[in-house]
Every structure is written in structure tokens, then in C-alpha cells.
DNA sequence: AAATAAATTAATGCATACATTGACGAATGC
DNA sequence: GCATTCGTCAATGTATGCATTAATTTATTT
């Protein structure tokens, strides 16, 4: 019997058109965009009502969101959207600083073609353009895109999923702090350099720069959180 | 049978005496011990029957196990215990090689006291003793304990949970391959050295050795998997 | 005998029911 | 007034029911 791999590997989490899936996506969206802000709390029946379905699929979606670290299920009080404390950001950035540079370095060692790197080039160019026109939202989107693409290119699936979950957790804090600092010249520049070394297949340099990139952004972010006493977002 | 060691800290995962919890623990146990071997498949109702409860709590437990990468829920065919392929082990060890050394190095920088390091000393001593008496099971238990303790000591909770999940995934493959190689002198020795540098507060050395430790064990394991054509466990 | 269609079976996805139990406020005692 | 007990209410944890539909088997056609 042949390996019956079903068709295309799910491209972008192809929605299975199931209610659980719908609930999951919608709730995740609400959380990411702060429509359900950190600390928000509601009992399951209320969520179910809002989503127009019964508790069962909502519950299953919540269990997944809990596993991803976005919400907490408190025994008699419903779901709570997890706040992001400075300590959480520290944890997240520690992990990213360990994982991403190594992953990027490994990828560099595969000597990726220009064609393969094109999306990264695009993202970098977009960052530069957005920086020029001081369009922070677009900049943030391109930044995010850069990292996502790199995650996809590097082959480790477990790493990808985990890091993505961390991005999701950190996203809200980044959105809030983004406007509390000057234009991200440095960060943009670093992306450009990392891309150059990727193109050159220079893993060690990629690792070094990426590590520096993450270390610096972590420091900046934490400095802001402390400066504005945003102990909890 | 291992004495269920529980850190003196919070009993975070204290069994909530709920059926979901029971199902989760039991299924996880069955999978770890290969009573439900990789590739094993069964519909939800059958699992529920075996566990003596309805499908609901079983389902919730399965969703958690799926999030942890131990099983797969296939739409009309029930749960499947995920096989571990060489590629999976490669992924897992890549991540461990990035995360653990940095985490251990950070911990070393905190200049842990001898008292704090006592459990690690114990684990290392146990490994040495087990190696001496050629008791592989005890050796493996102590090895696992060493890494678990270090995970607990290092402060990053997200890192801990994730790495633990990876251990769980890799556990089965390690059990199988353990007896296909000579006595782990080298590995034991490395633990001792890492411990020494932890005691000395020498983060850089800890990182370097730990990285080497993981790199080597990954190579050994993969070599065995390929030699015996254990492409899939 | 191969191919196709129809019938059967059974697993999932979801809704709903319900007992238990914690939360919270009212009533009570000091 | 303050602490305590009691009662009500609601949320969870779990069981059960059911429609849908994939998988499988049987029947039918060629």
C-alpha cells in the first residue's frame, strides 16, 4: 500500500470549514487585534452565543488556543485572554534569540538561489520603502512577513509552528510599543544585511547578525515596557 | 517505574481529578510506553470505551495530545499515534541543540549554589553508577532526570514546556535505540563536565559543551536509525 | 469478471441535557 | 457592624443524541 498522502500539504491551514476551525480563527483574530484585549474574560456560553454556535466547538477551539498560550481556561470563570507581561516578552525573546539565528544559519548553508530568496528581498524592500514613507503599519507587516517567510523556507516544521505561536503571543505587545520609539532604521538595516549573507550562503554571519538583531530588539522592547511601566499588556 | 518526582515548587499540573486529565495522562502513558505503538489507530468511541468514559473528555484529551505532537486526529478514521521518523528526530535535535545550551548557559550565569545544583549532582552520580553496573534503564532515567531538572532550574517556562514536549516525542525512539549501541561513557562524561562548568558559573563553556553533547547524541541516534533502517518507529 | 450503483455501517461534528459545584449575595448570628 | 451560614444561580464537566457523510459491502449491470 502506498503512502496515501492526501493531496497538497495544507497550504495556509486550509480551513476545514468546520465550526471548531471557524471559532479558532475568529477568536485568534479577535485576540490579535485586541478586540478581545489581554485580561478580557468571558464564560464559555457567552463566547458561544457571540459566535452563534454551541459550546462544544467553542470549547475545542479554546483548548487549542490554550495550548498555544493565548488564553487560559479558568475552572469556574471562563476564558481569560492572557496578559503579556514584560517577563513573558523576555521569555519569548530568549527563545527566538536561540532558535531563529541557528535556523537561518542552517538555511544559509543550503545556498539558496536568488529566486528562492525573492520573497525575502521583496519583504526587505518593502520595509525600506515603508521606513522611507514613515508608514509604520506597512513596515510592521513587512517585518513580520520577512520572519514568516524565513520560517517557511527553513525546513523544520516543529520549529516553525512553535516560533509562529510565539510571534502570535508577542504580536500584541509589539503593536503597542511600535509607536513608542523612533523609526526602526537599525532594524531595517539589519534585515538587509542578513539577507545579503543569506544570499552569500554565509551561515556564521547570518547567525551572528540575526542574534544581534533579536538581542537588540528585545532590549529595546523591554526598555520601552519598563519606561512606560507597561508591566502588563 | 519511576518515582514521580515533583519539584518542590508549584505543582502546576496537579491532576485536577477530571476525566479529561485522566484520559490525557493515561493515553500519554500508553503512547510513551509503546502500549499504543506508533501507527496505532483507533476510533474515538473505542478509546472512550477502553477508558470507561464518554467521547467528550476523550476528545478534549486527544486535542491536547495532538497539540503536543503525539497523535493525529484523522477525520473519519480516528486517532493515530504518530510514528517517529528519522526526519522527526532530526527536527527535534536541531531544536534541542539550539535551545538547551543557551538555556543552560544563562542558568550558569546566575551562579547557582551547590545546594541548588544538588539534584543535578545526584542525577549525574546516578548515571555514573548505572553506567558502572550496566543498568541501561536506570541510566536512561537519570539522564532524563538531569535534563528535566535543568529545565526546571532555568527559568523560562515556555522553553520548559516546549522542550518537554519534544522529549516526550523523542522518548520512544530513544528507548528503542538505546540498546543498539555501546555503553554511553561519553555522554555520561559530558554530563559531568557540564555540571562542573555550571558549578563554576562558566556560561560559555556550558554552552559549548552542551551543544557538543546534543550534536553528538543526535548524530549517534540518526546513525543508528539509518544503519538499522529504522526509518519509522 | 470488472465496473458501477445502491445499501449499509459507523465515525465524526455538533447540539443539547444535566448533575455537580464554586461564586456571590442575602439572611442570620454575634 | 462584621463575620458566618445558607440559598440561589450559573458555569463547567460530562454524557447522550443525532444528522451528515466517508468508508465499506452488497447488489446490479455489462
mmCIF file with all atom_site columns, C-alpha atoms (C1' of nucleotides) in Angstrom, chain B residues 44-45 55 59 75-76 78, chain C residues 10-16:
data_model
loop_
_atom_site.group_PDB
_atom_site.id
_atom_site.type_symbol
_atom_site.label_atom_id
_atom_site.label_alt_id
_atom_site.label_comp_id
_atom_site.label_asym_id
_atom_site.label_entity_id
_atom_site.label_seq_id
_atom_site.pdbx_PDB_ins_code
_atom_site.Cartn_x
_atom_site.Cartn_y
_atom_site.Cartn_z
_atom_site.occupancy
_atom_site.B_iso_or_equiv
_atom_site.pdbx_formal_charge
_atom_site.auth_seq_id
_atom_site.auth_comp_id
_atom_site.auth_asym_id
_atom_site.auth_atom_id
_atom_site.pdbx_PDB_model_num
ATOM 1  C CA    . UNK B 1 44 ? -12.761 7.727  19.371 1.00 0.00 ? 44 UNK B CA    1
ATOM 2  C CA    . UNK B 1 45 ? -15.573 5.514  20.594 1.00 0.00 ? 45 UNK B CA    1
ATOM 3  C CA    . UNK B 1 55 ? -16.302 10.505 23.978 1.00 0.00 ? 55 UNK B CA    1
ATOM 4  C CA    . UNK B 1 59 ? -11.859 14.105 22.594 1.00 0.00 ? 59 UNK B CA    1
ATOM 5  C CA    . UNK B 1 75 ? -11.284 12.941 10.081 1.00 0.00 ? 75 UNK B CA    1
ATOM 6  C CA    . UNK B 1 76 ? -13.055 9.647  9.635  1.00 0.00 ? 76 UNK B CA    1
ATOM 7  C CA    . UNK B 1 78 ? -9.933  8.058  14.423 1.00 0.00 ? 78 UNK B CA    1
ATOM 8  C "C1'" . DA  C 2 10 ? -20.147 3.697  11.571 1.00 0.00 ? 10 DA  C "C1'" 1
ATOM 9  C "C1'" . DA  C 2 11 ? -17.359 7.838  12.952 1.00 0.00 ? 11 DA  C "C1'" 1
ATOM 10 C "C1'" . DT  C 2 12 ? -17.321 12.487 13.375 1.00 0.00 ? 12 DT  C "C1'" 1
ATOM 11 C "C1'" . DG  C 2 13 ? -19.004 17.215 14.345 1.00 0.00 ? 13 DG  C "C1'" 1
ATOM 12 C "C1'" . DC  C 2 14 ? -22.029 19.442 16.810 1.00 0.00 ? 14 DC  C "C1'" 1
ATOM 13 C "C1'" . DA  C 2 15 ? -26.102 20.368 19.808 1.00 0.00 ? 15 DA  C "C1'" 1
ATOM 14 C "C1'" . DT  C 2 16 ? -28.253 19.611 23.940 1.00 0.00 ? 16 DT  C "C1'" 1
#
